[in-house]
Coordinates of C-alpha atoms in Angstrom, one line a residue:
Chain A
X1 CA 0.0 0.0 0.0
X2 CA 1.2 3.1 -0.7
X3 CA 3.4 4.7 2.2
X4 CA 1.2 8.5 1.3
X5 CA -1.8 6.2 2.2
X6 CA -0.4 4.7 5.6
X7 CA 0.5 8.4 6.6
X8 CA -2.9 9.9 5.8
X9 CA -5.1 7.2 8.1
X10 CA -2.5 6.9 10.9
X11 CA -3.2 10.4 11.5
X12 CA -6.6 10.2 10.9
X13 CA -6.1 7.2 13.2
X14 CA -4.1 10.1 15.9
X15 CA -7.0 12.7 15.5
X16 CA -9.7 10.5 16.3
X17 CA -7.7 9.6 19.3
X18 CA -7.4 13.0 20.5
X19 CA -11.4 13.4 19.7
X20 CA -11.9 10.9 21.6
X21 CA -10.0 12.0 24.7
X22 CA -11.0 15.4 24.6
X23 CA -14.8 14.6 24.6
X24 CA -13.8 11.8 27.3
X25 CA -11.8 14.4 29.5
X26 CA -15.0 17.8 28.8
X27 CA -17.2 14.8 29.6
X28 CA -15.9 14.9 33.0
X29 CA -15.5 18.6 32.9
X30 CA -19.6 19.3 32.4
X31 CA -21.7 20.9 35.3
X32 CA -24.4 22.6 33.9
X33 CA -27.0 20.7 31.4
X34 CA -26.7 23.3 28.8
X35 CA -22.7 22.0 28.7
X36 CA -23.9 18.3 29.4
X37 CA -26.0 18.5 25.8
X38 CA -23.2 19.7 23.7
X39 CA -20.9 17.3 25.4
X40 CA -23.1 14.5 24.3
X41 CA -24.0 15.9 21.0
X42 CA -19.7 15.8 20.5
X43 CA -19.6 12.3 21.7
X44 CA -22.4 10.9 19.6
X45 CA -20.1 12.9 16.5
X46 CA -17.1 11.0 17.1
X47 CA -18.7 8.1 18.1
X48 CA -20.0 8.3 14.5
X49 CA -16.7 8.9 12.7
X50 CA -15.1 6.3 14.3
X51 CA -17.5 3.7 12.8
X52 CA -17.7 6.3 9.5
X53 CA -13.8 5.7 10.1
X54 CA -13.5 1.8 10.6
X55 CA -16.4 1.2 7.1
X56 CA -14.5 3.3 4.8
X57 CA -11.1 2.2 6.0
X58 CA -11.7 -1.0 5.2
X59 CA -13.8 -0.4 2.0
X60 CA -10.6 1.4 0.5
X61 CA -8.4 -0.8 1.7
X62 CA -10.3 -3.9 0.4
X63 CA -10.1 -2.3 -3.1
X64 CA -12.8 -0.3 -5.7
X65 CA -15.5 -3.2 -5.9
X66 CA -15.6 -3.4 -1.4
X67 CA -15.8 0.3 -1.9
X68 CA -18.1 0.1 -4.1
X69 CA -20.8 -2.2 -2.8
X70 CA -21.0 0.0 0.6
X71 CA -22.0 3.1 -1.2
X72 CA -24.5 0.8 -2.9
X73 CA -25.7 0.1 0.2
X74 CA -25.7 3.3 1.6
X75 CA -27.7 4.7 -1.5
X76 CA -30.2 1.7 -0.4
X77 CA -30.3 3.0 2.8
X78 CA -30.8 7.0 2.5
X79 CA -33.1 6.0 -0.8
X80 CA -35.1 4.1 2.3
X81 CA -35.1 7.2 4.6
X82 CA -36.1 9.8 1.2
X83 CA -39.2 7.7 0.1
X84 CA -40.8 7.1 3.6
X85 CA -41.4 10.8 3.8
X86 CA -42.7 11.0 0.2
X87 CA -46.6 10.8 -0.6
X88 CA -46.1 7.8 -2.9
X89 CA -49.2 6.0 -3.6
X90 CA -50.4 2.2 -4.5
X91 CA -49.6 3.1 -8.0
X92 CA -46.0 4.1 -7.1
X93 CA -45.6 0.6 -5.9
X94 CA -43.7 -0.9 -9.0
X95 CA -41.6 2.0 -9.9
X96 CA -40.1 2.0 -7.1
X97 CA -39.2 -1.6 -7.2
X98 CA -37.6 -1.0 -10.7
X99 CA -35.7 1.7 -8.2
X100 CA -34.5 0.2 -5.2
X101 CA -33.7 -3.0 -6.9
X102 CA -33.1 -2.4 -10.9
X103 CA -31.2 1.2 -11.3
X104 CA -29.1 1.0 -8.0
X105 CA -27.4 -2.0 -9.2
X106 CA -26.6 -0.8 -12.6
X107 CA -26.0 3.2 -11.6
X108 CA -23.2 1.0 -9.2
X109 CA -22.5 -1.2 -11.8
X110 CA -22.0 1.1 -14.4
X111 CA -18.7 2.5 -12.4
X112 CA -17.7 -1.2 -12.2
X113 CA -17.6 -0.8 -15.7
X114 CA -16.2 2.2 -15.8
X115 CA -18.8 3.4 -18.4
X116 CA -18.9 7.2 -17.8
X117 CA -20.7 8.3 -20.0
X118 CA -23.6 6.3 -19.2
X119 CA -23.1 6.8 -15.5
X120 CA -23.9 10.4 -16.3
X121 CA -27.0 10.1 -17.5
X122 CA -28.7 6.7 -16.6
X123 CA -30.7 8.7 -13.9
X124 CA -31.3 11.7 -14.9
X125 CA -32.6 11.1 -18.6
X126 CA -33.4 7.2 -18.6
X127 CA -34.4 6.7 -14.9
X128 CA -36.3 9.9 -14.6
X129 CA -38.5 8.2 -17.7
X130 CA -38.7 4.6 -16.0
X131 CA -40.4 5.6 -13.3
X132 CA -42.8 8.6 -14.5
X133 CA -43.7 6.0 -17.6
X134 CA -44.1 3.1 -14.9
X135 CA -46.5 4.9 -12.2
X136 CA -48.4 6.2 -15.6
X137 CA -49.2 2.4 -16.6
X138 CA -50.3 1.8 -13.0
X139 CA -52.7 4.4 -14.1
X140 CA -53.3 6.9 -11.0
X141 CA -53.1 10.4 -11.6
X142 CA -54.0 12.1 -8.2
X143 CA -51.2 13.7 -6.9
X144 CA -48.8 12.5 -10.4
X145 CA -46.8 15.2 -10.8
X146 CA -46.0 16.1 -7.1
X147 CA -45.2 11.6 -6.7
X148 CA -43.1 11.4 -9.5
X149 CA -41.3 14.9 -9.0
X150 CA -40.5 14.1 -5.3
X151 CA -39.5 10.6 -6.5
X152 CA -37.3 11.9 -8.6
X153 CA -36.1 14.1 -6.2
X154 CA -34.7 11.1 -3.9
X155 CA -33.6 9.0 -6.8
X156 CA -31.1 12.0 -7.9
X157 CA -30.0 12.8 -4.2
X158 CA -29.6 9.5 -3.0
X159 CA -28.6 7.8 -5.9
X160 CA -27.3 9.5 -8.3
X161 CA -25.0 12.2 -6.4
X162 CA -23.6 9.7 -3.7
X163 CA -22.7 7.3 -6.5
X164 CA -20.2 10.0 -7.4
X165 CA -18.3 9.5 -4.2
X166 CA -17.4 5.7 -4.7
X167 CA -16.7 6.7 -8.9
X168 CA -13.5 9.0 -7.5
X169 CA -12.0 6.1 -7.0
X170 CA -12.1 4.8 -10.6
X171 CA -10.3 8.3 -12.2
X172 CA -7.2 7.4 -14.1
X173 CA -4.9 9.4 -12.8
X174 CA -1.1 9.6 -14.0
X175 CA 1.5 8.8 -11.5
X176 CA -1.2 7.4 -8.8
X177 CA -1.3 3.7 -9.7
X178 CA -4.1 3.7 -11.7
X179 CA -6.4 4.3 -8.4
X180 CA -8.3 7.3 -6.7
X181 CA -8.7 5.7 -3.4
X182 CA -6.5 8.3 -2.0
X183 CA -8.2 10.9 -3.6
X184 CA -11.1 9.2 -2.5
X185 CA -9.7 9.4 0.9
X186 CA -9.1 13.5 0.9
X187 CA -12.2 14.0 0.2
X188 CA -14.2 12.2 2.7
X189 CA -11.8 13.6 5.0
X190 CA -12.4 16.7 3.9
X191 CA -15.8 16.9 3.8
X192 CA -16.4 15.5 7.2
X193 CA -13.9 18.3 9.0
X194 CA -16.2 20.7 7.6
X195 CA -19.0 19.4 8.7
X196 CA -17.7 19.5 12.3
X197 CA -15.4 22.7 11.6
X198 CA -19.1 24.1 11.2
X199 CA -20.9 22.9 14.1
X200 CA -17.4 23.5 16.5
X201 CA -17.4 27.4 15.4
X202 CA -21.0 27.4 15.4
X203 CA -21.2 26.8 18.8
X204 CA -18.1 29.0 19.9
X205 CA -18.8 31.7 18.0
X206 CA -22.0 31.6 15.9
X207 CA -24.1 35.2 16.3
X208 CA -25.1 35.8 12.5
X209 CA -27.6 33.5 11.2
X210 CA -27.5 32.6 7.7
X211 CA -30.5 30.9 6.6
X212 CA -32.8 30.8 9.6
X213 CA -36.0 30.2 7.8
X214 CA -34.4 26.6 6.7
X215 CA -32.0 26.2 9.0
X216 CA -31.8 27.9 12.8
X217 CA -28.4 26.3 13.9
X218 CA -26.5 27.8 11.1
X219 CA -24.5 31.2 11.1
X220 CA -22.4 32.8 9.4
X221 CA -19.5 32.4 11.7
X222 CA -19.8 28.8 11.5
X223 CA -20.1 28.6 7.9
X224 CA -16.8 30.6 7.1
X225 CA -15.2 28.6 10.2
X226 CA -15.9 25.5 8.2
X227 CA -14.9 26.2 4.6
X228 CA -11.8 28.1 5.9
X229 CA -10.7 24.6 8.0
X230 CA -11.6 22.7 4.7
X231 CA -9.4 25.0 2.6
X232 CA -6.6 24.3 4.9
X233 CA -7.3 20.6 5.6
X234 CA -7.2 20.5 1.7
X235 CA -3.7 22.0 2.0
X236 CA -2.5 19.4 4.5
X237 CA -4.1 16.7 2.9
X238 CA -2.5 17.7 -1.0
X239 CA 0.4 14.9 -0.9
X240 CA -2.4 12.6 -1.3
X241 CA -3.6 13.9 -4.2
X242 CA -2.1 15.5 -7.7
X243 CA -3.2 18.9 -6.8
X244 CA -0.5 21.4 -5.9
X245 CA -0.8 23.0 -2.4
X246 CA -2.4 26.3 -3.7
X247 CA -4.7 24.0 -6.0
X248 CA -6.0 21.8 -3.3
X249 CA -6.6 24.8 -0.6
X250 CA -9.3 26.2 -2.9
X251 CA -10.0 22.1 -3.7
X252 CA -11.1 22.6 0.0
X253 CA -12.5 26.0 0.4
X254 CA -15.1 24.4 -2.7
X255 CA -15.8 21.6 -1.2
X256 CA -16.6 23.5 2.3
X257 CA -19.0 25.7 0.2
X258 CA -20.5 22.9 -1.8
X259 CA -20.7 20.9 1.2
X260 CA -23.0 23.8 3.1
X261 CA -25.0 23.7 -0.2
X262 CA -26.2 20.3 0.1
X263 CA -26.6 20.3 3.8
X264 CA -28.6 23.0 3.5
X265 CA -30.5 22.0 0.3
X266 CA -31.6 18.8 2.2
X267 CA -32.9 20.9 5.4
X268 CA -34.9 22.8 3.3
X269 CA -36.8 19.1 2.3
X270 CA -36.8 18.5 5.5
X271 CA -38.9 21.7 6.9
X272 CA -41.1 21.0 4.3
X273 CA -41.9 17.6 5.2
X274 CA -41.8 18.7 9.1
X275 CA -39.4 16.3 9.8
X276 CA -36.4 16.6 11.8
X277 CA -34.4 13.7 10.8
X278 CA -34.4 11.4 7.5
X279 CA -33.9 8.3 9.6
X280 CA -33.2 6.6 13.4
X281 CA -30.0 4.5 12.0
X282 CA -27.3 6.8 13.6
X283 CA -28.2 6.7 17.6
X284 CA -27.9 10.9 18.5
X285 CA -27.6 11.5 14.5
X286 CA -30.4 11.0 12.4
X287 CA -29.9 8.7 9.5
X288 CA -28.2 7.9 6.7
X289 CA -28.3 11.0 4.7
X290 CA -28.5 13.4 7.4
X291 CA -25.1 12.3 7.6
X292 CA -23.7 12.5 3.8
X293 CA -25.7 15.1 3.0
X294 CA -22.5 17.2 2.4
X295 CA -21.6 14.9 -0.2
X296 CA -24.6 15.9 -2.2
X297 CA -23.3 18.2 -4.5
X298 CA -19.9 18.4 -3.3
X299 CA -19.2 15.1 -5.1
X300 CA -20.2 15.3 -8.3
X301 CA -18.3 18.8 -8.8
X302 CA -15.4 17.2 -7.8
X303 CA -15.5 14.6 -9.5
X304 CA -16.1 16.7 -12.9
X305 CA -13.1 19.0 -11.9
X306 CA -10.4 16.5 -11.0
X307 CA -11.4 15.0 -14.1
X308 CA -11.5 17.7 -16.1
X309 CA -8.1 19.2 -15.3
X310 CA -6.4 16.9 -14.1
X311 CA -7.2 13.6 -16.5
X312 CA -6.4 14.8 -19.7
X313 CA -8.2 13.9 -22.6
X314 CA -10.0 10.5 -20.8
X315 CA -13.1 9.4 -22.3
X316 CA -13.8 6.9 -19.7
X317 CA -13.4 8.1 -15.5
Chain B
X1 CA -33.9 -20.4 15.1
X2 CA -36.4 -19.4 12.0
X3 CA -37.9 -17.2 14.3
X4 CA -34.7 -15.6 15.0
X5 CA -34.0 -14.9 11.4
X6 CA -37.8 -14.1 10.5
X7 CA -37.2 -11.7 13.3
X8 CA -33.7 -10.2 12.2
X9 CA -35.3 -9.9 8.3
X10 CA -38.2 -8.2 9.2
X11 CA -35.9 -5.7 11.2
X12 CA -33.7 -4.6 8.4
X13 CA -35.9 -4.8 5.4
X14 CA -38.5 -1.9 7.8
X15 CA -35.4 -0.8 9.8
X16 CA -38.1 -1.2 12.6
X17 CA -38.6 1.5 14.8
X18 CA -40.3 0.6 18.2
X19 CA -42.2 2.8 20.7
X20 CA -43.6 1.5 23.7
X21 CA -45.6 4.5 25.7
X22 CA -45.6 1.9 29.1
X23 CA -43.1 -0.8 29.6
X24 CA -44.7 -2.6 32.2
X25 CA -47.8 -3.5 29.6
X26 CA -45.4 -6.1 28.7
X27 CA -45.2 -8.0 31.9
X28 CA -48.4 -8.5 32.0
X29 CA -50.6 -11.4 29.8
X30 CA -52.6 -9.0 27.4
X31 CA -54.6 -8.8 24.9
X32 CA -52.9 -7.0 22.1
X33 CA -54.7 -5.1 19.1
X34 CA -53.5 -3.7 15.5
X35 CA -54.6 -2.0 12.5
X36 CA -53.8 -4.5 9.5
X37 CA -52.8 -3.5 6.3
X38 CA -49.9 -5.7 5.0
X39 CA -49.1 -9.7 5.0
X40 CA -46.3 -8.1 6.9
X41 CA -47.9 -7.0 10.2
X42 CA -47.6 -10.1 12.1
X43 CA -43.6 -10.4 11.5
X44 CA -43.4 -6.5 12.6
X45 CA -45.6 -7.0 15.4
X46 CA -43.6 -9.9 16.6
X47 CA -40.5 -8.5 15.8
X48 CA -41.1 -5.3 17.5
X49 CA -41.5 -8.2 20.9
X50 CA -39.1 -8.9 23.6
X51 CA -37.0 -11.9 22.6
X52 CA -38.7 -13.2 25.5
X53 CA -42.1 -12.7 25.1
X54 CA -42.5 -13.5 21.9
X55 CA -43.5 -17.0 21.5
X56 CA -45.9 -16.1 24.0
X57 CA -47.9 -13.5 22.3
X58 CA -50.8 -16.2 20.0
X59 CA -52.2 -14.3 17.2
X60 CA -55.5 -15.6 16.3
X61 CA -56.2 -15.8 12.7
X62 CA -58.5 -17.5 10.3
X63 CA -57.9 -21.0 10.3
X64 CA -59.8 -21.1 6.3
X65 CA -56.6 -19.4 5.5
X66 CA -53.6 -20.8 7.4
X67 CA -54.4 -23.9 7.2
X68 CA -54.4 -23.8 3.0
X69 CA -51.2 -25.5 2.1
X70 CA -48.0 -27.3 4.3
X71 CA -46.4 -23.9 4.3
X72 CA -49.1 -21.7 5.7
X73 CA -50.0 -24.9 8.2
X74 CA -46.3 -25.2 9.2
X75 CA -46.1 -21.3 9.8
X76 CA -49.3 -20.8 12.0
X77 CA -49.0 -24.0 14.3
X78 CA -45.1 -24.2 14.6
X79 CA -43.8 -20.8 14.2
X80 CA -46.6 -18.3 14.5
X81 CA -48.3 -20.6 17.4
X82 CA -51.4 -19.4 16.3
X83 CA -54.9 -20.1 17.4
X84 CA -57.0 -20.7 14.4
X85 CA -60.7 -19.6 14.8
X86 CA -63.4 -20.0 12.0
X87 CA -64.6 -17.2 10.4
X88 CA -67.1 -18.3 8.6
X89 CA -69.6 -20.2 11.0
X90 CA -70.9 -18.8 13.5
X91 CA -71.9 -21.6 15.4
X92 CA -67.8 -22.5 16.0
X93 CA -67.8 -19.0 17.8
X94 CA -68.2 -20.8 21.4
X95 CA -65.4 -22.7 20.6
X96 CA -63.5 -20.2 18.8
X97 CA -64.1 -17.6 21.9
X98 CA -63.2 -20.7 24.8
X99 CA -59.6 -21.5 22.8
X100 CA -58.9 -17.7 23.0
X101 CA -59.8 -17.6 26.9
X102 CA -57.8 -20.3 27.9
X103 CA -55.0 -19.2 26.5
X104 CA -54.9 -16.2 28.0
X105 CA -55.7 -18.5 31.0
X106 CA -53.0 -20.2 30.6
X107 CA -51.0 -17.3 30.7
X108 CA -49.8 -16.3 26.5
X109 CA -50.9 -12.8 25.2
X110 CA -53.1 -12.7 22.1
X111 CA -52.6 -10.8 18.8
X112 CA -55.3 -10.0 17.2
X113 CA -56.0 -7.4 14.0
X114 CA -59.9 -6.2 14.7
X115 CA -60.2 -4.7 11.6
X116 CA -61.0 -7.8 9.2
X117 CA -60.2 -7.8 5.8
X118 CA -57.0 -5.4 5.5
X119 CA -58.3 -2.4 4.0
X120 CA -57.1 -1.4 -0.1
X121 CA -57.0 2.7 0.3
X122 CA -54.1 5.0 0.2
X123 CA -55.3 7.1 3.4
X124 CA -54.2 6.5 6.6
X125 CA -57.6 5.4 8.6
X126 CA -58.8 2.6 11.4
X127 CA -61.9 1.0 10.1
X128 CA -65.0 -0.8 12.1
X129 CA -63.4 -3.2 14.6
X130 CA -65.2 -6.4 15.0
X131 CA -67.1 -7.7 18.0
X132 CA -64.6 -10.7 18.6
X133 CA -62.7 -7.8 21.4
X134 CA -66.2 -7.4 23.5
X135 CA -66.9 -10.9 24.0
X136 CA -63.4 -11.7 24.9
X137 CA -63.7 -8.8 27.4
X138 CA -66.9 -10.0 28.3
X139 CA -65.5 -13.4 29.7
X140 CA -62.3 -12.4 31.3
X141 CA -63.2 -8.5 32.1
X142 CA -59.9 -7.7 33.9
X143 CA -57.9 -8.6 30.7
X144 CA -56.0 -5.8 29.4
X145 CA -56.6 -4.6 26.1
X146 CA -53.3 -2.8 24.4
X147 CA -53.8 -0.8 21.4
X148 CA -51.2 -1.3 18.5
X149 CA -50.1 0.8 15.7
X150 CA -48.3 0.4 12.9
X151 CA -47.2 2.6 10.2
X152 CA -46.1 2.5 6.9
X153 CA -46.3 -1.8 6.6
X154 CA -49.1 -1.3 3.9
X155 CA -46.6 0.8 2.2
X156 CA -44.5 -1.8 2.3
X157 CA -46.0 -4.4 1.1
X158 CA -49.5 -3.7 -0.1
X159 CA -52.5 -5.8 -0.6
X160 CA -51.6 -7.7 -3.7
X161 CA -48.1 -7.0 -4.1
X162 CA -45.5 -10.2 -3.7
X163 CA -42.3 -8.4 -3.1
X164 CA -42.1 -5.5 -0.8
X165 CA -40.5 -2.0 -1.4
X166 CA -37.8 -0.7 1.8
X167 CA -39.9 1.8 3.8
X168 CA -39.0 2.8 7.6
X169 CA -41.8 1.3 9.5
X170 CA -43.2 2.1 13.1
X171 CA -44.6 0.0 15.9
X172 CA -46.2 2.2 18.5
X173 CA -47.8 0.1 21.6
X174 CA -49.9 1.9 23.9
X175 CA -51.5 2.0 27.3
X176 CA -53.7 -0.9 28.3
X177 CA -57.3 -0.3 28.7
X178 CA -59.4 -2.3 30.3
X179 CA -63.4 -2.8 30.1
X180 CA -66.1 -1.1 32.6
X181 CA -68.5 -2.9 34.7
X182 CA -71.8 -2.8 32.2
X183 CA -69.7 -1.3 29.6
X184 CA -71.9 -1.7 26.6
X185 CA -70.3 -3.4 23.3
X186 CA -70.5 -0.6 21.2
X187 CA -69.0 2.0 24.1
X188 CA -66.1 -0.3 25.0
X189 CA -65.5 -0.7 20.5
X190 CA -65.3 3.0 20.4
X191 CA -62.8 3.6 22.7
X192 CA -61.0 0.9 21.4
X193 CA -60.9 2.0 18.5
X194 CA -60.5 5.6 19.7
X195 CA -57.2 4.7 21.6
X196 CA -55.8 3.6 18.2
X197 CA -56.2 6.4 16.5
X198 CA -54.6 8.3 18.9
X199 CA -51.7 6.4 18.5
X200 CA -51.5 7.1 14.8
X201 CA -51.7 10.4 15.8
X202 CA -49.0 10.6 18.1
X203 CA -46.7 8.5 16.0
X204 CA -44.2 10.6 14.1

C-alpha cells in the first residue's frame, strides 16, 4: 500500500484519538446541562466517525469493488429514509421496485464498468422516464406530478450524487497507480472536518444567522469557520492527491461551500416535510443522509473538476 | 432459530422502529390489538416483541386461510403458534371464543387485527373493529386490552403486491385499557378503537 496512504489514516487514526480523549476528558468537565447537551452531542459525533472511520477504512483498503458495494448500500439505505417521507401512492408501488432493486445495481454497476458516460446520464434522462412512464401504466393520476417529482427528487440525491463518491475512485490518474482511493480518501476527510469545523465554530462563536428560515443552527460564523478549516485541511491533505498546495486549498475551500449547499439544500426538504431527521440509523444523528448530505453536491463537482483538469483527454473516468 | 431470522429480516428490510408508551404493559398477559394492512404486520408486530415474550404472544387468525397448504400450516401451528378460529360459522364461535380464553388462562398474550379484511385505500384510517374484542372482554373482564399501531407496513407491502419495497416502519404500543362494569359493546369498540387512532396520531 502506498506509504502517502499509511501516513494519511495513521493520523486520521491520531485525530480520532485525540477526539476521543477530549470529549472523554470535557465529559468529566460538564456541570451545567446546557454543557452536558453539547458534550453528548460531540460524543455521539465521534462516536459516529469512528465507525464512519473503521467502514470506509476498510472499504478502500479492500479495493474499488468493497468500496463500491458500501456506497450501494448506503444509496439503499438513504433511498429508504427519502421515500418514507414522500406521498407515494399504490400506484408508485412498481416504480419503485424498478428503483430500489433495478437502477441502484446498474448506476453502481456502471462505475464497475467504468462506463462514464452512461453513469452520467442513466438517472437523470433514462431513470427519470422509468419511473414517470411506470406509475403512468399503473394508471393513477392524483397527486402525479408532485409523486413522480419528489421521486425523482430522492432517486437524484440518494442515488445518483452519492454514487459520485465511490466513482472518484475509478479516475485514471497519471502517476497514482491507476487508483483514486487516495483521492477518494481527501475528500471524505475533507468533507467530514467541515462538517464539524461548522458545528465546533458554530457553537463557539456563531451570532449571525445565515439561513434561519431553513435552517436555525447555522451562522455565518460557523459557515466561514468550516470552509476556511476545509481549505486548509485541503492544503495538509494535497500529498495525497495531484493537486498542488495552492490548488488543493481552494479544492477545499469548494468543497466547504458545496458541502453547506447540500446540507442546506436537504434541510430545506426537511422543513417541508416537518421532519427533523431522514432516519433513526445513527443513535444521537439521524440517519443515513443526514449524515452524507454534504456529499450531495460536493461530489459530483469534484469529481467533474479533477477529471476535467487533471485527467487529460479521458473518455472513460 | 427461523424465528430468529424471520425476526432479524423483518428488522432490516422496515429498519423497525419501536415505541412503547408503558413498559410494564409487557409484563403483564394481554390482549394486544392492531390495525392491518400488509401480509407483513404479524412479523413486525412480533419482531417489535421482547426476545422473550414473543413466543408467548398467539395471534388468532383465520384457520380457512392458514391452514391452506404445508407452508401456511407449518407457519401458524409451529412458528406463529397461532390459534385458528373459523370465520365463517358462526356456530364455532363458542369454541373459537373458549380456545382464546384459555390461552390467555394459561398465561400467553393474544394478537389480534380487529379490523377484518386489511383495507385497499391510500389514506391512513382505522376501520369498524369487530365484535370478537367485547366478547373476549366480556368473559375475562380484567384482561388488558393494548392498542397497537403500525405505520407504513401497507406501504410496504400492499395488498396484492408479492415483493415488498424498503420503507421505515413504526410499531407504536400503547397503554392498556381495560373494560367497565356494564360497559356496553359498542362504548367499550369506540374507545377501542379511539385509543388507536390516537396512537397514529402521536406516532411521528
Amino acid at each position: 500500500m502506498d506509504s502517502r496512504m499509511i501516513i494519511a489514516m495513521g493520523s486520521i487514526l491520531g485525530v480520532l484519538l485525540i477526539a476521543s480523549g477530549i470529549t472523554r476528558h470535557l465529559g468529566k468537565q460538564a456541570r451545567q446541562p446546557k454543557q452536558v447537551k453539547f458534550v453528548a452531542q460531540i460524543a455521539a459525533r465521534v462516536r459516529a466517525w469512528w465507525m464512519m472511520c473503521v467502514v470506509f477504512s476498510f472499504a478502500i483498503l479492500l479495493g474499488p469493488t468493497t468500496t463500491i458495494v458500501l456506497f450501494a448500500v448506503m444509496s439503499l439505505l438513504a433511498l429508504r429514509e427519502f421515500i418514507t417521507l414522500l406521498p407515494t401512492r399504490r400506484a408508485d408501488h412498481r416504480a419503485l421496485l424498478y428503483i430500489f432493486f433495478l437502477i441502484v445495481p446498474i448506476q453502481y454497476l456502471l462505475i464497475g464498468m467504468g462506463w462514464y458516460g452512461m453513469f452520467v446520464i442513466f438517472i437523470p434522462v433514462y431513470g427519470f422516464w422509468i419511473i414517470a412512464l411506470r406509475a403512468v401504466l399503473s394508471g393513477d393520476c392524483e397527486n402525479f406530478l408532485h409523486r413522480t417529482a419528489s421521486i425523482q427528487w430522492a432517486l437524484m440525491v440518494s442515488v445518483y450524487c452519492i454514487s459520485h463518491v465511490p466513482a472518484i475512485i475509478k479516475l485514471n490518474l497519471p502517476g497514482f497507480d491507476g487508483t483514486g482511493a487516495m483521492l477518494l480518501l481527501f475528500f471524505i476527510v475533507v468533507t467530514e472536518l467541515c462538517d464539524v469545523m461548522q458545528f465546533v465554530f458554530g457553537k463557539a462563536f456563531g451570532r449571525r444567522k445565515i439561513v434561519p428560515t431553513v435552517s436555525p443552527n447555522k451562522t455565518v460564523e460557523g459557515f466561514a469557520g468550516g470552509v476556511l478549516a476545509a481549505g486548509l485541511i485541503g492544503m495538509v491533505l494535497s500529498f495525497l492527491t495531484p493537486f498542488s498546495i495552492w490548488a488543493a486549498g481552494l479544492i477545499g475551500l469548494t468543497i466547504g461551500v458545496l458541502g453547506f449547499a447540500g446540507d442546506v439544500t436537504l434541510s430545506a426538504v426537511k422543513r417541508d416535510l416537518a421532519v427533523k431527521d431522514y432516519g433513526t440509523l445513527l443513535p444521537g444523528h439521524g440517519g443515513v443522509l443526514d449524515r452524507i448530505d454534504s456529499m450531495c453536491i460536493a461530489a459530483p463537482v469534484f469529481l467533474h473538476l479533477v477529471r476535467f483538469f487533471y485527467t487529460p483527454g479521458t473518455t472513460g473516468f | 432459530m427461523l424465528d430468529a431470522l424471520l425476526t432479524e429480516l423483518t428488522r432490516i428490510l422496515t429498519g423497525l422502529s419501536v415505541r412503547v408508551l408503558d413498559p410494564a404493559v409487557l409484563d403483564t398477559p394481554s390482549v394486544y390489538f392492531a390495525n392491518h394492512g400488509s401480509h407483513f404486520d404479524l412479523l413486525a408486530v412480533r419482531a417489535a416483541m421482547p426476545d422473550s415474550l414473543r413466543p408467548h404472544v398467539r395471534p388468532v387468525a383465520g384457520r380457512e386461510y392458514w391452514q391452506a397448504g404445508r407452508v401456511r400450516e407449518f407457519l401458524s401451528r409451529r412458528l406463529f403458534n397461532a390459534i385458528l378460529i373459523d370465520r365463517r360459522f358462526s356456530r364455532r364461535l363458542a369454541d373459537d371464543l373458549r380456545q382464546a380464553v384459555q390461552a390467555i388462562h394459561d398465561g400467553d398474550s393474544l394478537l389480534v387485527f380487529p379490523e377484518g379484511t386489511r383495507g385497499r385505500g391510500d389514506q391512513e384510517t382505522v376501520g369498524r373493529f369487530g365484535s370478537g374484542l367485547f366478547r373476549l372482554a366480556q368473559k375475562r373482564p380484567d384482561t388488558p386490552f393494548v392498542p397497537i399501531y403500525l405505520r407504513n407496513l401497507n406501504r410496504l407491502l400492499p395488498k396484492g403486491e408479492i415483493i415488498p419495497v424498503p420503507v421505515l416502519c413504526t410499531v407504536t404500543i400503547g397503554n392498556a385499557l381495560r373494560k367497565e362494569p356494564d360497559e356496553p359493546r359498542a362504548d367499550f369498540l369506540a374507545r377501542l378503537r379511539d385509543s388507536m387512532v390516537t396512537l397514529m396520531k402521536e406516532t411521528p
